[in-house]
Short mmCIF file of C-alpha atoms and ligand atoms in Angstrom, two decimals:
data_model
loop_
_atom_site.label_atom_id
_atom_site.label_comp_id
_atom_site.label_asym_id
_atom_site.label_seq_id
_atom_site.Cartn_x
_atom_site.Cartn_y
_atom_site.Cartn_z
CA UNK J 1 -0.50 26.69 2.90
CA UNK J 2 3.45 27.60 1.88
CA UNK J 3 4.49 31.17 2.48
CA UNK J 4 7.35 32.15 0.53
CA UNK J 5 9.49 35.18 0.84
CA UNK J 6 10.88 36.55 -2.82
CA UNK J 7 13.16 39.55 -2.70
CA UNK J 8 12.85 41.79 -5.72
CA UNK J 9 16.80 42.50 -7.07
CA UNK J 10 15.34 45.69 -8.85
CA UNK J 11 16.07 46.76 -5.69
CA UNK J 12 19.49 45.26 -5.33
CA UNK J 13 22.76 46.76 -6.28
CA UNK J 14 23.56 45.87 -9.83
CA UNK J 15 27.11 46.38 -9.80
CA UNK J 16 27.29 43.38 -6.87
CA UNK J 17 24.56 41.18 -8.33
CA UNK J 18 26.29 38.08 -7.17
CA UNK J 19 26.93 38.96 -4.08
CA UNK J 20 23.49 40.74 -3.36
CA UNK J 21 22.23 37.45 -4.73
CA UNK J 22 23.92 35.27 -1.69
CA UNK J 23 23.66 37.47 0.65
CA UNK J 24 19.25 37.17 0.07
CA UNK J 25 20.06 33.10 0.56
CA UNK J 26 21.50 33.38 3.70
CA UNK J 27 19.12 36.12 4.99
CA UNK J 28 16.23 33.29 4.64
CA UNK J 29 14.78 34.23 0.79
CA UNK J 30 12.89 31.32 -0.63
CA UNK J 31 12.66 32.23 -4.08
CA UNK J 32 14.58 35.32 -6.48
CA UNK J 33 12.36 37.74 -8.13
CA UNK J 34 13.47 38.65 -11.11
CA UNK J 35 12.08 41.90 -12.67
CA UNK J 36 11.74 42.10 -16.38
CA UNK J 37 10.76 45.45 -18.24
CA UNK J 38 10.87 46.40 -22.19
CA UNK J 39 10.40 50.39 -22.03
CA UNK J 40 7.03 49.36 -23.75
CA UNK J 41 4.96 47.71 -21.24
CA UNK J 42 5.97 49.21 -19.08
CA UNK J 43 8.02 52.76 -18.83
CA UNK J 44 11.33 51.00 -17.16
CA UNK J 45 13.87 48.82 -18.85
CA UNK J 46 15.91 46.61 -17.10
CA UNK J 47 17.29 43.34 -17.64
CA UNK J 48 17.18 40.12 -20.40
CA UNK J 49 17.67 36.70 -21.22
CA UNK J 50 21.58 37.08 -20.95
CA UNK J 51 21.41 38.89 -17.15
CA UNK J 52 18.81 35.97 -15.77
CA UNK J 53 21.07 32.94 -17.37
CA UNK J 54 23.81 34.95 -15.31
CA UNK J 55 21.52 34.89 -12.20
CA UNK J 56 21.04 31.57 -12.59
CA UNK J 57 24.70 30.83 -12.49
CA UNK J 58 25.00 32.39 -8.45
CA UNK J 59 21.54 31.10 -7.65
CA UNK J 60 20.92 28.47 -5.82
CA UNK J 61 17.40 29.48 -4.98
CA UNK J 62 14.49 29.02 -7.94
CA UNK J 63 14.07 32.46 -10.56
CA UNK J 64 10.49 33.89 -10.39
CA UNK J 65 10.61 35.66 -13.38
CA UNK J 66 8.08 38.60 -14.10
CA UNK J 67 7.88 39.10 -17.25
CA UNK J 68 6.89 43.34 -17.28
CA UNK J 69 6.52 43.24 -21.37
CA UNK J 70 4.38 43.17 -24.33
CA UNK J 71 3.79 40.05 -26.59
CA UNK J 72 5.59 38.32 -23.39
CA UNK J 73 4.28 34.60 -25.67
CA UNK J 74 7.69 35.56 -27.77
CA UNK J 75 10.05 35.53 -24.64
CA UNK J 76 8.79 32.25 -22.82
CA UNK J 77 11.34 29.97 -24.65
CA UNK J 78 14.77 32.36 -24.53
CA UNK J 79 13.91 33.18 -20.69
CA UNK J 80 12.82 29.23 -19.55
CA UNK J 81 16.29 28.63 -21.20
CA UNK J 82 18.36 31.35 -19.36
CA UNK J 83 17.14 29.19 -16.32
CA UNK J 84 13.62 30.68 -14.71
CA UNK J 85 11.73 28.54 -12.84
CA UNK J 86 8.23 30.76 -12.85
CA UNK J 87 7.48 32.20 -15.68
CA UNK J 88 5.27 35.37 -14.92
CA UNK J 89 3.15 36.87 -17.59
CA UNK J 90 0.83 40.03 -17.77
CA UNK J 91 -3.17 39.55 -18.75
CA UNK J 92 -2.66 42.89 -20.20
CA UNK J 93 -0.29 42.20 -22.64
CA UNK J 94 -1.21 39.42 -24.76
CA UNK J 95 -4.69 38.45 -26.27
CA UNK J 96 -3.66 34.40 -25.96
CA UNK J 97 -3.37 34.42 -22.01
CA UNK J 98 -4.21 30.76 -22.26
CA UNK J 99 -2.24 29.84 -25.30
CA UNK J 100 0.74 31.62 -23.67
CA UNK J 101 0.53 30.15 -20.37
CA UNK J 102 0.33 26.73 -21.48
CA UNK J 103 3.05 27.19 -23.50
CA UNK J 104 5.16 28.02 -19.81
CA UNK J 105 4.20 24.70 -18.44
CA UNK J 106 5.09 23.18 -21.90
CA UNK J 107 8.59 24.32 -21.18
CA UNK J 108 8.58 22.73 -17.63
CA UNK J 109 8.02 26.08 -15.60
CA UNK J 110 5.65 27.32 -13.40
CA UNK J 111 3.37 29.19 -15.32
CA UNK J 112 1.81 32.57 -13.30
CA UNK J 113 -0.33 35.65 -14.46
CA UNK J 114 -0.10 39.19 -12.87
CA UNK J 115 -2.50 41.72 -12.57
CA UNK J 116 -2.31 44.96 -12.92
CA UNK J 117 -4.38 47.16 -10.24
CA UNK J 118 -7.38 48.32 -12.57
CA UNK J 119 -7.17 44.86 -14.20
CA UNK J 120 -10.61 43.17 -12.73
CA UNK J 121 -10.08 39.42 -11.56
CA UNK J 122 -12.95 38.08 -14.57
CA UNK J 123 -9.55 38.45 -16.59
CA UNK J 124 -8.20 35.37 -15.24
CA UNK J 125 -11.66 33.59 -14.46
CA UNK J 126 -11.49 30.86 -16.91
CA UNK J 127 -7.96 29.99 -16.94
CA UNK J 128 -7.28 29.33 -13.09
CA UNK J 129 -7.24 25.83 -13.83
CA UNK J 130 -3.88 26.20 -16.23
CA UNK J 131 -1.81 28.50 -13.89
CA UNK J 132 0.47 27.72 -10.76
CA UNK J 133 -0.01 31.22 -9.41
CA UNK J 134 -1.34 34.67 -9.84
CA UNK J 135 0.21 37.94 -9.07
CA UNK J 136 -1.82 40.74 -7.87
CA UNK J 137 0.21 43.79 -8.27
CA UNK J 138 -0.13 45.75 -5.78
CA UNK J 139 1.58 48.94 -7.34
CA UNK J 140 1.28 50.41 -11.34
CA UNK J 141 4.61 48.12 -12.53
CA UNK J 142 7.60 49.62 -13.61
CA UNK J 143 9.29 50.79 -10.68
CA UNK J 144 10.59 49.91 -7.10
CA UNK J 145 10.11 51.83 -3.81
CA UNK J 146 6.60 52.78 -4.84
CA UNK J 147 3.32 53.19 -2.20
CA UNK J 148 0.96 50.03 -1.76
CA UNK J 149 -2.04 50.54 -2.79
CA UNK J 150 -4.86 49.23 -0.54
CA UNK J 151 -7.62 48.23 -3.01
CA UNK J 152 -4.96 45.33 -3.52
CA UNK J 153 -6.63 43.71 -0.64
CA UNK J 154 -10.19 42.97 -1.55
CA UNK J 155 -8.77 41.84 -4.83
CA UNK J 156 -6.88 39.54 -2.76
CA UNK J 157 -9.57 38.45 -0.63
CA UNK J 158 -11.94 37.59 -3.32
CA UNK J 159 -9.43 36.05 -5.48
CA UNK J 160 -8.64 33.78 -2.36
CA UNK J 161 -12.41 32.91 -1.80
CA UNK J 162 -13.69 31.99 -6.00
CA UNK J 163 -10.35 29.74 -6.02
CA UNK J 164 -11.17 27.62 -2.31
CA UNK J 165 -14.96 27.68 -3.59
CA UNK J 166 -13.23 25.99 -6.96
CA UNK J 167 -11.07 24.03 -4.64
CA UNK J 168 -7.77 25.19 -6.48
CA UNK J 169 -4.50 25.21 -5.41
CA UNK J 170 -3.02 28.17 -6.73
CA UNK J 171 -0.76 30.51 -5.12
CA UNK J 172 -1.46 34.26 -4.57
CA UNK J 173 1.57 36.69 -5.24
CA UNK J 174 1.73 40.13 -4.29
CA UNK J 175 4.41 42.61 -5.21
CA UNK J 176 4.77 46.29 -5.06
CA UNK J 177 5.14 48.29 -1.76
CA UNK J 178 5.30 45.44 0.88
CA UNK J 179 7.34 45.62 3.96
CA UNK J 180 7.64 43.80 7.36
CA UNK J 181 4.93 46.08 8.54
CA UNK J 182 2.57 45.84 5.94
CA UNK J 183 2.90 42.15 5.39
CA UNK J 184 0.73 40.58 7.71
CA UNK J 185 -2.04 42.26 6.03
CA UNK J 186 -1.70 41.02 2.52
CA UNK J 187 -0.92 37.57 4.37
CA UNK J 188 -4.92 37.76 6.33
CA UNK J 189 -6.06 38.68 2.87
CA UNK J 190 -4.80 35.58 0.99
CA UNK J 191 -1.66 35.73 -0.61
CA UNK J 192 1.36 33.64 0.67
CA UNK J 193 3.90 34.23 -1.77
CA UNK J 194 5.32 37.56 -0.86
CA UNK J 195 7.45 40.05 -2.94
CA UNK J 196 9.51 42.59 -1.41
CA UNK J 197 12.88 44.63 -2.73
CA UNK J 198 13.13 48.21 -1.40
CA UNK J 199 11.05 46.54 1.74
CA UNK J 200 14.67 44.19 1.93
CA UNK J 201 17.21 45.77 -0.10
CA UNK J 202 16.51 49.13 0.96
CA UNK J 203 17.19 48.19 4.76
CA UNK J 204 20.70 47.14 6.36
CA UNK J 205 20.22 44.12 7.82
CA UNK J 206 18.25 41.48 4.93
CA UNK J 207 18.18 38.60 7.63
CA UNK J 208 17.06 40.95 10.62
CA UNK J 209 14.67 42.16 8.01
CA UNK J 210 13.38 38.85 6.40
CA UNK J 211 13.41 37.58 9.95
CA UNK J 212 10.67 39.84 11.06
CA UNK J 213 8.85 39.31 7.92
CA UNK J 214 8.44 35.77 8.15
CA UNK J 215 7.33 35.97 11.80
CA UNK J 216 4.59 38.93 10.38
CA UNK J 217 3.47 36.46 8.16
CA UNK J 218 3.39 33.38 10.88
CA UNK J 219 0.98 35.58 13.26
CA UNK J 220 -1.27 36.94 10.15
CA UNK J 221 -1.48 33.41 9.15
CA UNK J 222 -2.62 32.16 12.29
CA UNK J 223 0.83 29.08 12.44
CA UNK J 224 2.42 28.95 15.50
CA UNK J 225 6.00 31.56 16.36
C1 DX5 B 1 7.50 46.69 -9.83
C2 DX5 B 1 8.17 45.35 -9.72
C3 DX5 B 1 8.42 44.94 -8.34
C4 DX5 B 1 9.35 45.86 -7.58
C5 DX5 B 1 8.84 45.90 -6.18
O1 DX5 B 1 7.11 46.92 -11.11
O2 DX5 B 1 7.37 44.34 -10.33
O3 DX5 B 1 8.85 43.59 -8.24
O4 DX5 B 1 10.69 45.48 -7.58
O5 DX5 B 1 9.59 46.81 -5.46
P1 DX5 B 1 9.11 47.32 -4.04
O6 DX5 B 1 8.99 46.12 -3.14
O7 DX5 B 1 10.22 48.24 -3.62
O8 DX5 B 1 7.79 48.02 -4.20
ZN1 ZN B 2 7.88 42.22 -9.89
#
């Protein structure tokens, strides 16, 4: 399996975005998460279509875009053309998951579904076939910095075993409270694509920091140092 490190710039400093945004590449990030909020969905706003096609610009990494709003089957066309690779939508906010999420791969994207902690896995049971990856949040979205929540990891877990008993490949995202010393954990549960922002951007040193995390992940995964 790929593990793949995505720092969160919720956590980044706006007023350098560019710079924040090179300074993840060299640090060792594989992927940018992008987090997207309406004030509806969710009780944050934060950025659009304009800010990610401006991203995209200083990027050389793919966008993982998670899309933290309502009727998110509206947005999939103006953010796929501001430049996001993923495309990230919530279960919880549209009734035509499997309309919407074809439409992503329509567009060319990776098409993923999130979670949200009280959201039961049977919400995603019959369309693991049409997605590249599902996030399991691991905190109530709409803000950075907050606790992990530990149920996250039997939802993990079981999501892990139903999609090797369907022999799927389908990649397992977690976001919301991980850090270098919480990461192996998630990573023994299941998940390999990893989302972190306070857990980088909240410490001095990203590449020290992504550093350890990748070699957290290496011994929870059981791959050589
Ligand atoms: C929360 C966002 C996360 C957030 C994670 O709603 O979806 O991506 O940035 O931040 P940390 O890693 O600080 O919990
Ligand atoms: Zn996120």
């Amino acid at each position: 399996m790929e593990y793949y490190i995505a720092p969160s710039l919720l956590s980044a400093d706006f007023g350098r975005l560019a710079e924040e945004i090179r300074a993840a590449e060299e640090a060792g990030a594989d992927l940018h998460h992008v987090d997207v909020m309406d004030g509806r969905f969710v009780p944050n706003i934060t950025i659009g279509p304009p800010v990610v096609a401006a991203v995209r610009k200083c990027a050389a990494l793919p966008l993982d875009v998670h899309l933290m709003i309502v009727e998110p089957e509206r947005y999939i066309e103006p953010f796929a053309e501001a430049g996001a690779d993923i495309i990230t939508i919530h279960a919880e906010a549209t009734p035509h998951l499997q309309r919407a999420v074809s439409r992503i791969r329509e567009m060319g994207k990776k098409a993923g579904v999130a979670l949200n902690p009280s959201t039961s896995l049977s919400s995603v049971e019959w369309i693991l076939q049409d997605v590249d990856m599902v996030l399991i949040m691991s905190v109530n979205p709409g803000f950075g910095g907050q606790a992990f929540l530990p149920s996250s990891l039997g939802k993990i877990e079981l999501l892990r075993s139903q999609l090797k008993r369907a022999k799927l490949d389908v990649d397992i995202q977690v976001d919301g409270g991980i850090k270098a010393d919480n990461v192996g954990d998630v990573v023994a549960a299941g998940a390999n694509v990893i989302v972190s922002g306070s857990g980088i951007f909240g410490t001095p040193d990203y590449k020290e920091t992504i550093g350890r995390m990748r070699r957290n992940i290496r011994a929870a995964a059981g791959l050589s140092a």
